[in-house]
């Protein structure tokens, strides 16, 4: 009797379970595609048009939607849940559906001229401390910017150098130098941007330099000469003035009539050059190329050496000192030898 | 603006922040939609636009004035507006004799039109026509697509992708189960597309997963496909390109076998086997005298130090 009741109970429990599942289970011919990250379900089953026409349209659509939503909900409820501030929360996976981006991926910034040069030479950025000790103020101050240590614009007295003109305003000189440095930096920034965007810039003529060399002066003279309304056409030359190097040469044509022997000779020479198998060697270019390559190799070797010691680079002055001293003791000779070898290669 | 992005140097922090918010990012923000109407728009179209705006609300801009433009003929003004408001989805509604009650869904890539699909509204029930309690604003909807056309037909496929893009809302890492309230159901049937919006009622089923009952809340559309403007394959591919930085990098020295068991290589220091404790037995016990001798051997340098 007792055994029978147990069996009955088991059967009843199984039935109950099945009934419970019935209310949430849906039969479909093809499985739905889910993208839980987007809360998305795609039903690829064929929708029976006949059913649709026979039934009331809205009811049919609702029952279809119910079934599909039930399947989606079942799929979501399968995922692990957790309690978060009185609410039950499910973690969603990453969306699978590939959707187009809004904008193309960001591009890395093009390196500046300095960055390119530093890479070629293997120069690495050194981290400097933000605060430095100011001897006059007896305090730690910023290295740069407002209230910086050793701010030379805030000095109330400047010693006039012996060689300087005593009537010259030293304060004005300093501030002018500063503005010029700022302008130069801005100019370089703009040049870097132009280079990064591959914009061809017109020549800028003369840029101010602190010390004008002989070439600079000659360029300045030639620019001044051509800066007239007639582009220097009626400008007289100074006595003993040489024509500027690397200026445009006027094309000269052979005469149309008369002796053609020179023309013939030129053409033949050109043909000979074209016919010859051996390419002409541009010595300067080749030498430059070789030197560049060696520089690059050297820089790479240096970089590798530094990279090996990574993590020991100290910004602290004391630490750095210790390191250099050590280097000098142990590997000083080897470094010198390496350098010499490099130089001989260059020659 | 995009051409000058490198050149424009913001003068204030605020403008810098603004430009950064507009600049392309690795993981992008939610796509916002601009919803606008053409020179002529019927009552249905205007109401439809307003309803879709309320579905999409925090990530949408509703244009109040008419914009006399035809996206299929000239999309420059749309591109201009998208640049202004930084939107990459649009919905354009218009009404004329040739194409009554017209809705154009579209999306842009890099401020240029990628896809545009024109849909005609045949039957429309607005959100306010159905008097039931609605879902709260900004609910992330569940999207369901039914009908084999969405899987076979090229235009329908693209439309599906566009609709997912349009309605999916923000991508989230977790979702509150009780907050799964809103269902958008798209059915492709008989050459038409039925869009229905339901509120989802979670009923007790006796087990953990609830039973679902649906209640229509509107808006509901019966749509027909009209003109389409689909992106060329290479542009479409370009728009889908994922940046390298986002791709998951393969972790070294970790492998899985057929059963999904994880294997890794563990690096350990060399073990000192001289100090290994083996089984203790009476017979192997060291005697007093031996022990002293051994100790002396082991600590020989120390002893030397003491002597010196």
XYZ file of C-alpha atoms in Angstrom:
655
model
C 0.000 0.000 0.000
C 2.680 2.361 1.047
C 4.859 1.495 -1.973
C 1.953 2.062 -4.312
C 1.301 5.510 -2.878
C 4.952 6.437 -3.353
C 4.802 5.439 -6.995
C 1.613 7.384 -7.458
C 3.136 10.396 -5.831
C 6.163 10.196 -8.095
C 4.001 9.982 -11.191
C 1.926 12.889 -10.038
C 5.006 14.978 -9.320
C 6.369 14.234 -12.795
C 3.050 15.249 -14.328
C 3.008 18.451 -12.328
C 6.495 19.249 -13.485
C 5.549 18.619 -17.089
C 2.499 20.839 -16.784
C 4.537 23.607 -15.270
C 7.044 23.360 -18.092
C 4.234 23.291 -20.608
C 3.244 26.819 -19.758
C 6.705 28.128 -20.626
C 7.817 25.786 -23.378
C 7.224 26.532 -27.044
C 7.586 24.159 -29.965
C 9.335 25.492 -33.057
C 10.507 23.693 -36.151
C 13.759 25.618 -36.395
C 15.632 26.962 -33.414
C 15.690 30.710 -32.998
C 18.919 32.693 -33.265
C 19.635 34.662 -30.142
C 21.871 37.608 -29.486
C 21.419 38.083 -25.764
C 23.807 41.048 -25.682
C 21.303 42.991 -27.775
C 18.222 41.228 -26.299
C 17.549 40.051 -29.820
C 15.887 36.958 -31.215
C 15.470 35.990 -34.853
C 12.817 33.495 -35.845
C 13.585 32.019 -39.251
C 10.610 29.689 -39.280
C 8.179 29.980 -42.113
C 5.061 31.892 -41.096
C 1.968 30.227 -42.456
C 0.181 32.739 -44.625
C -3.025 30.704 -44.565
C -3.205 30.798 -40.773
C -2.587 34.482 -40.907
C -5.479 35.100 -43.277
C -7.902 32.842 -41.464
C -7.298 34.105 -37.978
C -7.753 37.634 -36.842
C -4.599 39.440 -37.844
C -3.769 41.087 -34.539
C -4.365 37.925 -32.538
C -2.159 35.913 -34.828
C 0.662 38.424 -34.584
C 0.334 38.596 -30.825
C 0.484 34.830 -30.386
C 3.529 34.661 -32.650
C 5.171 37.446 -30.681
C 4.308 35.757 -27.391
C 5.915 32.498 -28.412
C 9.054 34.173 -29.638
C 9.326 36.390 -26.573
C 8.834 33.380 -24.314
C 11.768 31.674 -25.996
C 13.905 34.791 -25.666
C 12.969 35.159 -21.994
C 13.760 31.492 -21.375
C 17.177 32.057 -22.892
C 17.793 35.156 -20.777
C 16.660 33.422 -17.581
C 19.182 30.659 -18.204
C 22.012 33.075 -17.600
C 23.452 33.465 -14.096
C 21.792 36.103 -11.954
C 22.902 38.095 -8.989
C 21.327 40.412 -6.461
C 22.284 44.047 -6.697
C 20.586 46.556 -4.374
C 17.224 44.794 -4.077
C 17.084 44.010 -7.782
C 17.846 40.776 -9.554
C 20.285 41.412 -12.348
C 21.589 39.254 -15.183
C 24.951 39.732 -16.756
C 24.668 40.139 -20.513
C 27.366 38.875 -22.875
C 28.920 41.003 -25.598
C 26.592 41.574 -28.566
C 27.282 39.212 -31.465
C 25.438 40.969 -34.256
C 27.904 42.937 -36.350
C 26.750 46.507 -36.768
C 28.567 49.284 -38.585
C 30.530 51.820 -36.635
C 29.483 55.432 -36.357
C 32.863 56.842 -37.298
C 36.078 55.207 -38.471
C 38.512 54.099 -35.797
C 40.772 56.831 -34.426
C 44.135 57.091 -36.093
C 47.332 57.477 -34.107
C 48.851 60.942 -34.240
C 51.580 61.369 -36.843
C 55.020 61.776 -35.260
C 56.512 65.244 -35.210
C 59.810 66.043 -36.808
C 61.525 65.855 -33.431
C 59.934 62.515 -32.618
C 61.150 61.118 -35.923
C 64.643 62.414 -35.276
C 64.651 61.089 -31.725
C 63.642 57.682 -32.967
C 66.403 57.718 -35.550
C 68.965 58.629 -32.942
C 67.526 56.461 -30.208
C 66.826 59.369 -27.902
C 64.374 58.474 -25.194
C 62.176 60.681 -23.102
C 63.382 61.147 -19.588
C 60.918 61.696 -16.841
C 61.703 64.817 -14.884
C 60.375 65.553 -11.452
C 57.672 68.172 -11.323
C 59.143 69.947 -8.310
C 62.672 71.279 -8.055
C 64.502 72.940 -5.211
C 64.741 76.690 -5.536
C 67.873 77.991 -3.817
C 66.756 81.614 -3.552
C 63.277 80.872 -2.236
C 64.499 77.912 -0.145
C 61.483 75.948 -1.206
C 60.325 73.282 -3.592
C 58.801 74.866 -6.673
C 57.443 73.800 -10.002
C 59.924 73.247 -12.811
C 57.738 75.031 -15.367
C 54.856 77.453 -15.510
C 53.377 79.790 -12.978
C 55.479 80.292 -9.804
C 58.309 78.236 -11.260
C 61.746 77.923 -9.735
C 64.346 80.309 -11.093
C 61.841 82.418 -13.003
C 63.996 84.859 -14.944
C 61.084 87.069 -15.963
C 60.430 87.980 -12.334
C 63.918 89.338 -11.622
C 63.986 92.996 -10.640
C 67.656 93.456 -11.428
C 69.749 92.176 -14.313
C 73.499 92.523 -14.533
C 74.598 94.161 -17.770
C 77.259 92.001 -19.445
C 80.584 93.713 -20.070
C 80.399 93.169 -23.770
C 76.846 94.444 -24.055
C 75.756 97.901 -25.020
C 75.187 99.769 -21.712
C 72.146 101.616 -23.078
C 70.403 98.446 -24.158
C 67.330 97.468 -22.130
C 68.112 93.978 -20.816
C 64.533 93.384 -19.657
C 63.149 94.158 -23.105
C 65.790 91.902 -24.633
C 64.727 89.000 -22.492
C 61.037 89.409 -23.131
C 61.666 89.744 -26.833
C 63.714 86.565 -26.857
C 60.895 84.830 -25.050
C 58.225 85.954 -27.524
C 60.427 84.882 -30.384
C 60.916 81.440 -28.887
C 57.167 81.123 -28.483
C 56.593 82.206 -32.075
C 59.154 79.744 -33.348
C 57.548 76.937 -31.425
C 54.129 77.810 -32.817
C 55.583 77.934 -36.306
C 57.100 74.493 -35.845
C 53.807 73.172 -34.529
C 52.022 74.402 -37.641
C 54.718 72.890 -39.847
C 54.272 69.554 -38.110
C 50.524 69.667 -38.700
C 51.058 70.531 -42.355
C 53.485 67.666 -42.706
C 51.098 65.245 -41.020
C 48.304 66.239 -43.384
C 50.612 66.156 -46.386
C 49.857 69.721 -47.360
C 52.430 71.417 -49.539
C 53.401 74.699 -47.968
C 54.627 77.717 -49.876
C 58.143 78.900 -49.046
C 58.181 81.254 -46.143
C 61.153 83.338 -47.291
C 63.245 84.433 -44.372
C 62.717 83.305 -40.831
C 64.347 85.210 -38.012
C 67.474 83.590 -36.622
C 69.534 84.768 -33.663
C 72.831 84.637 -35.560
C 72.689 85.181 -39.281
C 75.258 83.226 -41.226
C 76.842 84.244 -44.499
C 74.289 82.302 -46.499
C 71.438 83.764 -44.512
C 72.691 87.245 -45.254
C 73.089 86.500 -48.941
C 69.537 85.101 -49.026
C 68.253 88.166 -47.212
C 69.952 90.402 -49.786
C 68.474 88.492 -52.682
C 65.004 88.496 -51.127
C 65.276 92.236 -50.576
C 66.304 92.692 -54.192
C 63.330 90.840 -55.566
C 60.876 92.494 -53.179
C 60.044 95.367 -55.467
C 56.993 96.101 -57.544
C 58.720 94.749 -60.635
C 60.144 91.711 -58.814
C 63.671 93.078 -58.968
C 63.821 93.414 -62.717
C 65.249 96.948 -62.709
C 67.460 96.521 -59.657
C 71.126 97.305 -60.171
C 73.788 94.905 -59.008
C 76.367 96.005 -56.507
C 79.978 96.084 -57.665
C 81.668 92.691 -57.215
C 78.396 91.057 -56.194
C 78.213 87.416 -57.082
C 75.028 85.845 -58.336
C 73.320 83.758 -55.671
C 73.894 80.053 -55.631
C 71.028 77.653 -56.220
C 68.833 80.230 -57.863
C 66.745 79.376 -60.881
C 68.591 79.157 -64.127
C 67.042 80.468 -67.302
C 66.591 77.802 -69.945
C 68.655 78.286 -73.039
C 67.646 76.873 -76.383
C 69.758 75.929 -79.328
C 69.392 78.136 -82.367
C 66.800 76.971 -84.871
C 69.055 77.625 -87.850
C 72.769 77.244 -88.434
C 75.111 74.547 -87.207
C 73.434 71.385 -85.882
C 76.598 69.536 -84.916
C 76.279 70.346 -81.191
C 72.700 69.177 -81.109
C 73.652 65.960 -82.861
C 76.466 65.361 -80.409
C 74.180 65.913 -77.410
C 71.565 63.533 -78.678
C 74.173 60.850 -79.350
C 75.586 61.253 -75.850
C 72.156 60.870 -74.363
C 71.530 57.710 -76.380
C 74.836 56.295 -75.286
C 73.955 56.899 -71.657
C 70.546 55.268 -72.085
C 72.035 52.308 -73.911
C 74.672 51.646 -71.281
C 73.773 48.904 -68.843
C 75.612 50.266 -65.855
C 73.573 52.649 -63.765
C 75.138 55.926 -62.817
C 76.153 56.116 -59.202
C 75.188 59.149 -57.214
C 78.052 59.139 -54.763
C 76.725 61.705 -52.312
C 73.368 60.044 -52.151
C 74.873 56.634 -51.615
C 77.182 57.885 -48.893
C 74.333 59.657 -47.143
C 72.201 56.560 -47.313
C 74.951 54.444 -45.835
C 75.532 56.906 -43.014
C 71.834 57.045 -42.203
C 71.646 53.307 -42.025
C 74.561 53.074 -39.670
C 73.050 55.741 -37.452
C 69.828 53.822 -37.327
C 71.536 50.569 -36.435
C 73.516 52.231 -33.719
C 70.367 53.793 -32.311
C 68.578 50.472 -32.390
C 71.424 48.805 -30.540
C 71.428 51.585 -27.964
C 67.675 51.317 -27.569
C 67.889 47.589 -26.999
C 70.556 48.067 -24.378
C 68.443 50.648 -22.577
C 65.306 48.581 -22.824
C 67.085 45.729 -21.078
C 67.665 47.929 -18.075
C 64.028 49.052 -17.949
C 62.552 49.768 -14.585
C 65.815 51.014 -13.143
C 65.546 54.385 -14.814
C 65.337 56.764 -11.897
C 64.143 60.310 -12.030
C 65.939 60.989 -8.801
C 69.186 62.817 -9.388
C 71.033 60.846 -6.709
C 70.081 57.529 -8.183
C 71.048 58.567 -11.681
C 74.426 59.687 -10.482
C 75.054 56.354 -8.866
C 74.144 54.546 -12.051
C 76.461 56.567 -14.250
C 79.330 56.078 -11.830
C 78.764 52.350 -11.892
C 78.659 52.330 -15.676
C 81.906 54.223 -15.842
C 83.626 51.763 -13.564
C 82.499 48.574 -15.181
C 81.789 49.033 -18.848
C 83.449 52.302 -19.776
C 86.099 50.798 -21.971
C 83.715 48.674 -23.962
C 81.530 51.635 -24.804
C 84.457 53.650 -26.124
C 85.589 50.785 -28.279
C 82.143 50.414 -29.771
C 81.975 54.049 -30.658
C 85.304 54.072 -32.409
C 84.313 51.087 -34.436
C 81.156 52.886 -35.481
C 83.086 55.885 -36.656
C 85.542 53.967 -38.738
C 82.601 52.379 -40.460
C 81.263 55.769 -41.374
C 84.453 56.778 -43.103
C 35.043 69.881 -39.568
C 36.609 66.474 -39.963
C 39.231 67.785 -42.351
C 40.305 70.434 -39.911
C 40.249 68.195 -36.864
C 43.996 68.158 -36.588
C 44.305 71.872 -37.090
C 41.614 73.233 -34.801
C 43.279 73.885 -31.495
C 40.706 74.423 -28.783
C 41.267 77.605 -26.862
C 39.363 76.639 -23.742
C 39.088 73.454 -21.735
C 35.376 73.348 -22.440
C 35.789 73.452 -26.181
C 38.515 70.846 -25.893
C 36.151 68.556 -24.039
C 33.511 69.181 -26.666
C 35.833 68.317 -29.536
C 36.938 65.185 -27.712
C 33.350 64.095 -27.283
C 32.857 64.404 -31.021
C 36.119 62.770 -32.056
C 36.125 59.132 -33.166
C 36.547 56.731 -30.270
C 37.579 53.143 -29.864
C 34.380 52.123 -28.099
C 31.714 54.345 -29.439
C 28.826 56.017 -27.683
C 25.233 55.092 -28.288
C 24.105 56.081 -31.744
C 21.705 58.983 -31.624
C 18.928 59.456 -34.126
C 17.583 62.610 -35.665
C 13.930 62.506 -36.513
C 12.683 65.029 -39.025
C 9.865 65.630 -41.443
C 9.893 66.849 -45.001
C 8.152 69.759 -46.648
C 4.800 68.011 -46.515
C 3.915 65.548 -43.820
C 0.511 64.130 -43.060
C -0.989 63.787 -39.613
C -0.121 60.068 -39.551
C 3.510 60.668 -40.428
C 3.911 63.455 -37.875
C 2.309 61.323 -35.184
C 4.434 58.328 -36.174
C 7.615 60.365 -35.943
C 6.604 61.633 -32.527
C 5.856 58.102 -31.313
C 9.147 56.720 -32.544
C 10.848 59.635 -30.851
C 9.211 58.662 -27.578
C 10.429 55.071 -28.028
C 13.975 56.216 -28.719
C 13.908 59.179 -26.408
C 17.133 59.843 -24.583
C 19.141 59.119 -27.732
C 17.190 61.069 -30.278
C 16.664 64.590 -31.549
C 13.249 65.575 -32.849
C 13.333 68.358 -35.399
C 10.336 70.616 -34.964
C 10.468 72.466 -38.270
C 9.977 71.215 -41.780
C 13.061 70.401 -43.786
C 12.391 70.586 -47.488
C 14.779 67.934 -48.716
C 14.607 64.601 -50.494
C 17.158 62.197 -49.026
C 17.121 59.865 -52.026
C 17.937 62.674 -54.413
C 20.316 64.765 -52.377
C 21.633 63.712 -49.011
C 23.955 66.666 -48.391
C 21.557 68.453 -46.063
C 21.137 65.293 -43.997
C 24.885 64.965 -43.754
C 25.104 68.571 -42.650
C 22.523 68.030 -39.923
C 24.235 64.885 -38.746
C 27.452 66.815 -38.351
C 25.647 69.526 -36.415
C 23.999 67.226 -33.928
C 26.495 64.331 -34.078
C 23.771 61.859 -35.022
C 24.398 58.776 -37.103
C 20.856 57.521 -37.491
C 17.996 59.333 -39.075
C 14.303 58.958 -39.652
C 12.699 61.137 -42.262
C 8.949 61.366 -42.743
C 7.121 62.800 -45.699
C 3.840 62.527 -47.539
C 3.010 63.079 -51.176
C 0.726 61.710 -53.816
C 3.235 59.338 -55.335
C 4.461 58.026 -52.005
C 1.866 58.595 -49.319
C 2.894 58.307 -45.651
C 6.538 57.769 -46.270
C 9.148 56.944 -43.640
C 12.850 56.749 -44.469
C 15.061 54.922 -42.009
C 18.757 55.473 -42.531
C 22.160 55.478 -40.969
C 25.392 57.285 -41.623
C 29.019 56.345 -41.414
C 31.602 59.063 -41.012
C 28.885 61.647 -41.769
C 27.993 60.054 -45.084
C 24.882 58.075 -45.833
C 25.461 54.340 -45.565
C 21.985 52.847 -45.884
C 18.575 54.314 -46.518
C 15.378 52.315 -46.693
C 12.040 53.815 -47.572
C 8.949 52.350 -45.973
C 5.334 53.230 -46.672
C 2.889 53.238 -43.767
C -0.295 51.395 -44.713
C -1.890 51.164 -41.336
C -0.890 52.958 -38.231
C -2.077 52.936 -34.628
C -0.431 55.503 -32.445
C 0.839 55.222 -28.911
C -1.983 57.350 -27.553
C -4.752 55.463 -29.388
C -4.284 52.418 -27.191
C -5.286 53.226 -23.645
C -3.029 51.032 -21.552
C -0.199 51.704 -19.178
C 3.005 52.247 -21.117
C 6.609 51.317 -20.572
C 8.828 53.860 -18.872
C 10.962 56.045 -21.102
C 14.382 54.719 -22.069
C 13.577 51.036 -21.516
C 15.883 48.805 -23.501
C 13.528 46.868 -25.751
C 13.716 43.199 -26.608
C 13.814 42.874 -30.373
C 12.253 39.942 -32.144
C 12.342 39.382 -35.881
C 10.131 36.751 -37.444
C 9.712 35.612 -41.006
C 12.126 33.943 -43.355
C 12.398 37.037 -45.545
C 14.632 38.598 -42.907
C 17.052 35.755 -43.478
C 16.874 35.314 -47.236
C 16.134 38.578 -48.981
C 19.067 40.974 -49.256
C 17.053 44.143 -48.704
C 15.208 42.642 -45.765
C 18.502 41.561 -44.254
C 19.826 45.070 -44.476
C 16.563 46.420 -43.094
C 16.857 44.079 -40.139
C 20.378 45.250 -39.405
C 19.209 48.860 -39.704
C 16.259 48.329 -37.378
C 18.459 46.595 -34.794
C 20.859 49.512 -34.998
C 17.999 51.968 -34.665
C 16.062 50.482 -31.789
C 18.550 48.499 -29.726
C 19.485 51.331 -27.380
C 22.663 51.360 -25.333
C 24.807 48.267 -24.955
C 24.774 47.309 -21.302
C 26.729 44.801 -19.274
C 23.830 43.749 -17.079
C 20.086 44.086 -17.097
C 17.433 44.013 -14.369
C 15.169 41.060 -15.003
C 12.009 42.812 -13.889
C 12.843 45.677 -16.236
C 12.480 43.550 -19.369
C 9.131 45.040 -20.224
C 9.135 46.200 -23.781
C 9.071 43.977 -26.854
C 9.362 45.205 -30.415
C 8.225 42.525 -32.818
C 8.909 42.737 -36.543
C 7.212 40.251 -38.807
C 7.941 39.979 -42.497
C 4.911 38.391 -44.083
C 3.206 38.569 -47.421
C 5.565 41.279 -48.681
C 4.724 43.510 -45.753
C 6.464 44.243 -42.504
C 4.389 44.335 -39.364
C 5.930 46.230 -36.519
C 4.223 45.757 -33.184
C 5.159 47.009 -29.776
C 4.085 45.070 -26.737
C 4.374 45.349 -23.003
C 5.613 42.151 -21.511
C 3.874 40.829 -18.384
C 5.828 38.290 -16.386
C 3.385 35.744 -14.905
C 4.126 32.988 -12.423
C 4.629 29.650 -14.115
C 5.571 27.527 -11.136
C 9.203 27.277 -12.105
C 11.982 29.816 -12.172
C 11.322 31.169 -15.641
C 8.127 33.214 -15.802
C 5.360 32.799 -18.308
C 4.978 35.665 -20.725
C 1.778 37.486 -21.568
C 1.857 40.329 -24.045
C -0.238 43.457 -24.130
C -0.139 45.768 -27.091
C 0.837 49.333 -26.277
C 1.513 50.825 -29.693
C 2.714 52.287 -31.930
C 1.984 49.633 -34.499
C 2.757 49.883 -38.168
C 1.954 47.921 -41.296
C 4.813 48.850 -43.590
C 5.671 48.203 -47.210
C 9.164 48.369 -48.609
C 9.674 51.106 -51.193
C 12.968 52.493 -52.488
C 16.263 51.448 -50.967
C 19.752 52.865 -51.041
C 22.200 50.289 -49.791
C 25.883 50.855 -49.255
C 28.321 49.239 -51.633
C 29.984 46.118 -50.321
C 33.390 47.614 -49.702
C 31.987 50.646 -47.898
C 29.795 48.369 -45.813
C 32.816 46.276 -44.973
C 34.853 49.333 -44.126
C 32.138 50.518 -41.754
C 32.203 47.154 -40.001
C 35.948 47.102 -39.519
C 36.822 46.704 -35.872
C 39.886 48.565 -34.656
C 42.843 46.386 -33.788
C 43.013 47.622 -30.225
C 39.541 46.222 -29.520
C 40.269 42.753 -30.776
C 40.903 40.289 -27.979
C 44.543 39.343 -27.791
C 45.446 35.726 -27.513
C 46.770 34.857 -24.111
C 50.037 33.018 -24.212
C 50.658 29.607 -22.670
C 47.021 28.857 -21.956
C 45.237 26.092 -23.821
C 42.031 24.133 -23.567
C 41.472 20.496 -24.367
C 38.411 18.919 -25.961
C 36.501 18.900 -22.674
C 37.140 22.555 -22.009
C 39.686 21.983 -19.270
C 42.139 24.819 -19.003
C 45.839 24.098 -19.171
C 48.537 26.532 -18.257
C 52.257 26.439 -17.771
C 53.420 27.214 -14.289
C 56.963 28.380 -13.733
C 58.504 27.393 -10.423
C 61.806 27.845 -8.751
C 64.020 24.789 -8.583
C 63.168 22.878 -5.468
C 65.846 22.187 -2.921
C 65.657 18.416 -2.615
C 68.276 18.159 0.119
C 65.813 19.513 2.647
C 63.040 17.210 1.556
C 61.334 15.529 4.502
C 60.857 11.871 3.750
C 59.042 9.350 5.838
C 60.190 9.251 9.418
C 61.168 5.851 10.661
C 62.865 4.671 13.774
C 65.515 2.795 11.890
C 66.465 5.809 9.809
C 66.688 8.190 12.729
C 69.996 9.990 12.902
C 72.106 9.354 15.938
C 73.407 12.091 18.092
C 77.060 11.833 17.091
C 76.377 11.686 13.359
C 74.106 14.664 13.537
C 76.773 16.841 15.019
C 79.240 15.827 12.349
C 76.732 16.594 9.595
C 75.974 19.974 11.070
C 79.595 20.848 11.070
C 79.873 19.913 7.438
C 76.872 21.945 6.466
C 77.879 25.026 8.353
C 81.531 24.875 7.568
C 81.959 28.504 6.458
C 80.208 29.777 9.549
C 82.496 27.834 11.751
C 85.480 29.218 9.949
C 84.229 32.688 10.506
C 83.908 32.143 14.218
C 87.436 30.815 14.464
C 88.960 33.751 12.655
